[in-house]
Coordinates of C-alpha atoms in Angstrom, one line a residue:
M513 CA 0.0 -0.2 0.1
K514 CA 2.9 2.6 1.1
H515 CA 4.6 1.5 -2.2
S516 CA 1.5 2.2 -4.3
K517 CA 1.1 5.4 -2.5
A518 CA 4.8 6.4 -3.3
K519 CA 4.6 5.5 -6.9
H520 CA 1.3 7.6 -7.3
A521 CA 2.9 10.8 -5.8
K522 CA 6.0 10.2 -8.0
A523 CA 3.8 10.0 -11.0
M524 CA 1.9 13.3 -9.7
R525 CA 5.3 15.2 -9.5
F526 CA 6.4 13.8 -12.8
S527 CA 3.0 14.9 -14.6
K528 CA 3.2 18.5 -12.8
S529 CA 6.6 18.9 -13.7
N530 CA 5.9 17.8 -17.4
W531 CA 3.0 20.0 -17.3
S532 CA 5.0 22.8 -16.1
K533 CA 7.6 22.5 -18.8
T534 CA 4.8 22.1 -21.6
G535 CA 3.1 25.4 -20.2
V536 CA 6.2 27.2 -20.3
I537 CA 6.9 26.5 -23.7
R538 CA 3.5 27.2 -25.0
L539 CA 3.8 30.4 -23.1
I540 CA 7.2 31.1 -24.8
L541 CA 5.4 30.2 -28.2
L542 CA 2.6 32.5 -27.5
C543 CA 4.6 35.4 -26.8
V544 CA 6.8 34.9 -29.8
F545 CA 3.8 34.7 -32.0
G546 CA 2.3 37.5 -30.2
C547 CA 5.4 39.5 -31.0
S548 CA 5.5 38.9 -34.6
F549 CA 1.8 39.6 -34.9
L550 CA 2.5 43.0 -33.3
V551 CA 5.5 43.6 -35.5
A552 CA 3.6 42.8 -38.7
A553 CA 0.7 44.7 -37.7
Y554 CA 3.1 47.6 -37.1
K555 CA 4.6 47.3 -40.4
L556 CA 1.7 47.1 -42.1
M557 CA 0.2 50.4 -40.5
E558 CA 3.5 51.9 -41.3
I559 CA 3.1 51.0 -45.0
H560 CA -0.6 52.1 -44.9
N561 CA 0.2 55.6 -43.4
A562 CA 3.2 56.0 -46.0
Y563 CA 0.7 55.3 -49.0
K564 CA -2.0 57.8 -47.2
T565 CA 0.7 60.5 -47.0
G566 CA 1.9 59.8 -50.7
S567 CA -1.9 59.9 -51.7
D568 CA -2.5 63.1 -50.1
V569 CA 0.6 64.5 -51.8
Y570 CA -0.8 64.0 -55.2
D571 CA -4.3 64.7 -54.4
Q572 CA -3.0 68.1 -53.2
I573 CA -1.1 68.5 -56.6
Q574 CA -4.0 67.5 -58.7
F575 CA -6.1 70.2 -56.9
E576 CA -3.4 73.0 -57.5
V577 CA -2.8 72.0 -61.2
V578 CA -5.5 70.0 -63.0
D579 CA -8.8 71.3 -64.4
E580 CA -11.5 69.4 -66.2
N581 CA -12.3 70.4 -70.0
E582 CA -15.9 71.0 -70.5
M583 CA -15.7 69.5 -73.9
A584 CA -13.3 66.5 -73.7
E585 CA -14.2 64.6 -76.8
T586 CA -15.7 66.5 -79.9
G587 CA -14.9 63.5 -82.2
P588 CA -12.1 62.4 -84.1
D589 CA -10.8 64.4 -87.1
Q590 CA -13.6 66.7 -87.3
E591 CA -13.5 68.9 -90.4
A592 CA -12.7 72.3 -90.2
E593 CA -14.6 75.1 -91.9
S594 CA -13.0 76.6 -94.9
V595 CA -12.8 80.3 -95.0
T596 CA -10.6 80.8 -98.0
D597 CA -10.2 79.3 -101.4
E598 CA -7.5 76.9 -100.0
P599 CA -8.2 73.1 -99.7
E600 CA -10.1 72.0 -96.4
V601 CA -7.9 70.6 -94.2
M602 CA -8.8 67.7 -91.6
I603 CA -7.9 68.9 -88.1
N604 CA -8.1 66.6 -85.2
Q605 CA -10.2 68.9 -82.6
E606 CA -10.1 66.1 -79.9
K607 CA -8.7 67.2 -76.8
A608 CA -8.0 65.6 -73.4
P609 CA -10.5 65.5 -70.7
I610 CA -8.3 67.3 -68.5
S611 CA -5.7 70.3 -68.8
V612 CA -2.7 70.7 -66.6
D613 CA -0.7 74.0 -65.6
F614 CA 2.8 73.0 -66.3
D615 CA 4.2 76.3 -65.3
A616 CA 2.9 76.0 -61.7
L617 CA 3.6 72.1 -61.7
Q618 CA 7.4 72.8 -62.8
E619 CA 7.7 75.4 -60.1
I620 CA 7.0 72.6 -57.7
N621 CA 9.6 70.4 -59.5
P622 CA 11.2 71.1 -62.7
D623 CA 11.8 67.4 -63.3
V624 CA 8.2 67.3 -64.3
V625 CA 8.0 66.2 -67.9
G626 CA 4.2 65.0 -68.2
W627 CA 1.0 63.9 -66.9
I628 CA -0.9 60.5 -67.4
Y629 CA -4.5 60.2 -66.9
S630 CA -6.6 56.9 -67.3
P631 CA -10.3 57.8 -66.7
G632 CA -12.2 55.6 -64.2
T633 CA -8.9 54.6 -62.4
P634 CA -6.5 56.1 -59.8
I635 CA -4.0 56.9 -62.7
N636 CA -4.0 60.8 -62.5
Y637 CA -0.4 61.7 -61.8
P638 CA 2.6 63.9 -62.9
I639 CA 5.5 62.1 -64.5
V640 CA 9.1 63.1 -63.6
Q641 CA 12.3 62.1 -64.8
G642 CA 15.6 61.8 -62.8
K643 CA 19.1 61.6 -63.4
D644 CA 18.7 57.8 -62.8
N645 CA 16.0 55.3 -62.2
D646 CA 16.5 55.4 -58.6
E647 CA 15.9 59.0 -57.6
Y648 CA 12.1 58.9 -57.8
L649 CA 11.6 55.4 -56.7
R650 CA 11.1 56.3 -53.2
H651 CA 10.6 60.1 -53.5
T652 CA 7.2 62.0 -54.3
I653 CA 7.0 64.8 -56.7
R654 CA 8.1 67.3 -53.9
R655 CA 11.1 65.2 -53.4
E656 CA 10.0 64.0 -50.1
Y657 CA 10.9 60.3 -48.9
N658 CA 7.9 58.1 -49.3
I659 CA 7.8 54.3 -50.3
A660 CA 4.9 55.2 -52.9
G661 CA 7.5 56.9 -55.0
S662 CA 6.4 58.8 -58.2
I663 CA 5.5 57.9 -61.7
F664 CA 8.8 58.6 -63.4
M665 CA 10.1 58.2 -67.1
D666 CA 13.1 56.1 -67.6
Y667 CA 16.2 58.4 -67.3
R668 CA 17.4 57.1 -70.9
N669 CA 14.2 58.5 -72.6
E670 CA 14.1 61.9 -74.3
P671 CA 12.1 64.0 -72.0
D672 CA 9.7 65.3 -74.7
F673 CA 8.6 61.7 -75.5
S674 CA 10.1 61.5 -78.9
T675 CA 12.0 58.0 -78.1
V676 CA 10.2 55.2 -80.0
F677 CA 9.4 53.2 -76.8
N678 CA 8.8 55.9 -74.1
V679 CA 8.8 53.8 -70.3
I680 CA 7.4 55.0 -67.5
Y681 CA 7.4 53.4 -64.2
G682 CA 5.3 53.2 -61.0
H683 CA 4.7 51.0 -58.1
N684 CA 2.0 48.3 -57.9
L685 CA 0.5 49.3 -54.5
Y686 CA -2.3 47.0 -53.0
T687 CA -4.3 50.1 -52.8
Q688 CA -4.6 50.2 -56.7
E689 CA -2.9 53.6 -56.5
M690 CA 0.4 54.7 -58.6
F691 CA 0.4 52.1 -61.2
G692 CA -1.4 49.2 -59.2
S693 CA -4.5 49.4 -61.2
L694 CA -2.8 48.3 -64.4
L695 CA -3.0 44.7 -63.6
N696 CA -6.7 44.7 -63.8
Y697 CA -5.9 44.5 -67.6
K698 CA -5.6 40.9 -66.9
K699 CA -9.1 40.6 -66.0
D700 CA -11.9 39.5 -68.7
G701 CA -13.9 42.7 -69.8
Y702 CA -11.7 45.4 -68.3
Y703 CA -9.8 46.5 -71.5
E704 CA -13.2 47.1 -73.1
D705 CA -14.1 50.1 -70.5
H706 CA -10.4 51.2 -70.3
S707 CA -8.8 51.1 -73.8
V708 CA -7.9 54.7 -73.9
M709 CA -5.7 57.0 -71.8
W710 CA -4.3 60.4 -72.0
L711 CA -0.8 61.9 -71.8
L712 CA -0.4 65.7 -71.5
T713 CA 3.0 67.4 -71.8
P714 CA 4.2 71.0 -71.9
N715 CA 4.6 70.6 -75.4
G716 CA 1.1 69.1 -76.4
D717 CA -1.3 66.4 -75.6
Y718 CA -1.5 62.7 -76.9
K719 CA -4.4 60.2 -76.9
L720 CA -3.0 56.7 -75.7
H721 CA -4.5 53.9 -77.5
V722 CA -4.1 50.7 -75.5
I723 CA -2.8 47.8 -77.4
A724 CA -1.4 45.3 -75.2
G725 CA -0.8 44.2 -71.7
F726 CA 1.2 41.2 -70.4
T727 CA 3.8 40.0 -68.3
L728 CA 7.4 39.7 -69.0
K729 CA 11.0 39.8 -67.2
A730 CA 12.9 42.8 -66.0
S731 CA 15.8 41.7 -68.5
S732 CA 13.4 42.1 -71.3
S733 CA 15.1 44.1 -74.5
L734 CA 12.3 46.5 -73.7
Y735 CA 14.4 48.0 -70.8
E736 CA 17.8 48.0 -72.5
F737 CA 16.8 50.5 -75.2
G738 CA 18.5 51.4 -78.6
M739 CA 16.5 48.6 -80.1
T740 CA 16.8 48.1 -83.9
E741 CA 13.8 48.4 -86.5
E742 CA 13.6 44.5 -86.4
G743 CA 13.9 44.5 -82.7
I744 CA 11.0 46.8 -82.3
G745 CA 8.9 44.4 -84.7
N746 CA 9.9 41.3 -82.7
F747 CA 8.9 43.3 -79.3
L748 CA 5.4 44.1 -80.8
A749 CA 4.8 40.7 -82.3
Q750 CA 5.6 39.4 -78.7
A751 CA 3.2 41.9 -77.2
L752 CA 0.4 40.6 -79.4
E753 CA 1.2 37.1 -78.8
K754 CA 1.1 37.3 -75.2
N755 CA -1.4 40.1 -74.9
D756 CA -4.3 39.5 -71.9
F757 CA -7.1 41.0 -74.1
T758 CA -7.6 41.6 -77.7
P759 CA -7.6 45.1 -79.2
P760 CA -9.2 45.8 -82.6
A761 CA -7.3 46.0 -85.6
D762 CA -5.6 49.3 -85.9
D763 CA -3.3 50.1 -89.1
A764 CA -2.9 54.0 -87.9
P765 CA 0.6 55.0 -88.4
V766 CA 2.9 54.7 -85.4
E767 CA 5.9 56.8 -84.4
N768 CA 6.0 56.4 -80.6
F769 CA 4.8 54.3 -77.9
L770 CA 4.1 55.1 -74.3
V771 CA 4.9 51.8 -72.1
M772 CA 3.6 51.6 -68.4
S773 CA 5.6 49.2 -66.4
T774 CA 5.0 48.0 -62.9
C775 CA 6.0 45.1 -60.6
S776 CA 4.2 41.5 -60.9
Y777 CA 4.5 38.4 -58.9
E778 CA 4.2 35.5 -61.2
Y779 CA 7.8 35.1 -60.6
D780 CA 11.1 36.6 -59.8
D781 CA 11.6 40.0 -61.4
A782 CA 8.1 39.6 -63.1
R783 CA 6.9 43.1 -64.7
Y784 CA 3.5 43.9 -66.1
I785 CA 3.4 46.3 -69.0
V786 CA 0.6 48.2 -70.7
V787 CA 1.7 49.3 -74.1
T788 CA 0.0 52.1 -76.0
R789 CA 0.1 54.1 -79.3
M790 CA 0.7 57.6 -79.0
E791 CA -1.9 60.0 -81.1
P792 CA -0.8 63.5 -81.1
L793 CA -3.8 65.7 -80.6
D794 CA -2.9 69.4 -81.1
F795 CA 0.5 69.7 -82.7

């Protein structure tokens, strides 16, 4: 009987000791997971606040320099009335839905080269061009540090958009701001409602006809510049082959393209691009 009681007491001590060790381990794990959660939550809040600050900067810029045009679209290629005996000239009287005060904008930052606008999306931003592609990766148009950065033109492009492929970059934000909304071109039906964008510059405006959207590697020849005529043809053929949508046939003459590039996550160094044909409006 005494032996049985001693054995039972020993088992109880072992059980309590084992429970105590298990409880300590559980408590440690709970603290680790709790701390990890708090750190992650803090980081997310920090990112959210940074995005909000960046958004406020660009909202204020829009308020200061952008006006809506009352008659945004008067129809393509309207015929001007002839007031002389000269042959009638076909003039494209279409204009962008907005106008931008570039004098005021370049007082804020002389690196401004244009403005990109996509109706019905968050894309309504100034375009800057730095001395390299890092300068505005984490800085706003006001040159303030912010992880949302700016929409910026590749430093190797001509600032007047005369390069054959003009490439502009923007972050893929989860809020869909900056160039986050570009990935919507992967969705069925999105292209049909967003087939046109607008590029405004100090020298004149362009209607941007969206012709392709697809994923490629950051090492693509697109980012090397200086493509030959054959290389340009090969790239456009690749764009049509990989396209996420089917644009209507377009045989209009093309001299320049505007390409919007943002991060994508199908694989390492994936980029999503939207290719547009630039149609000059008023020059």
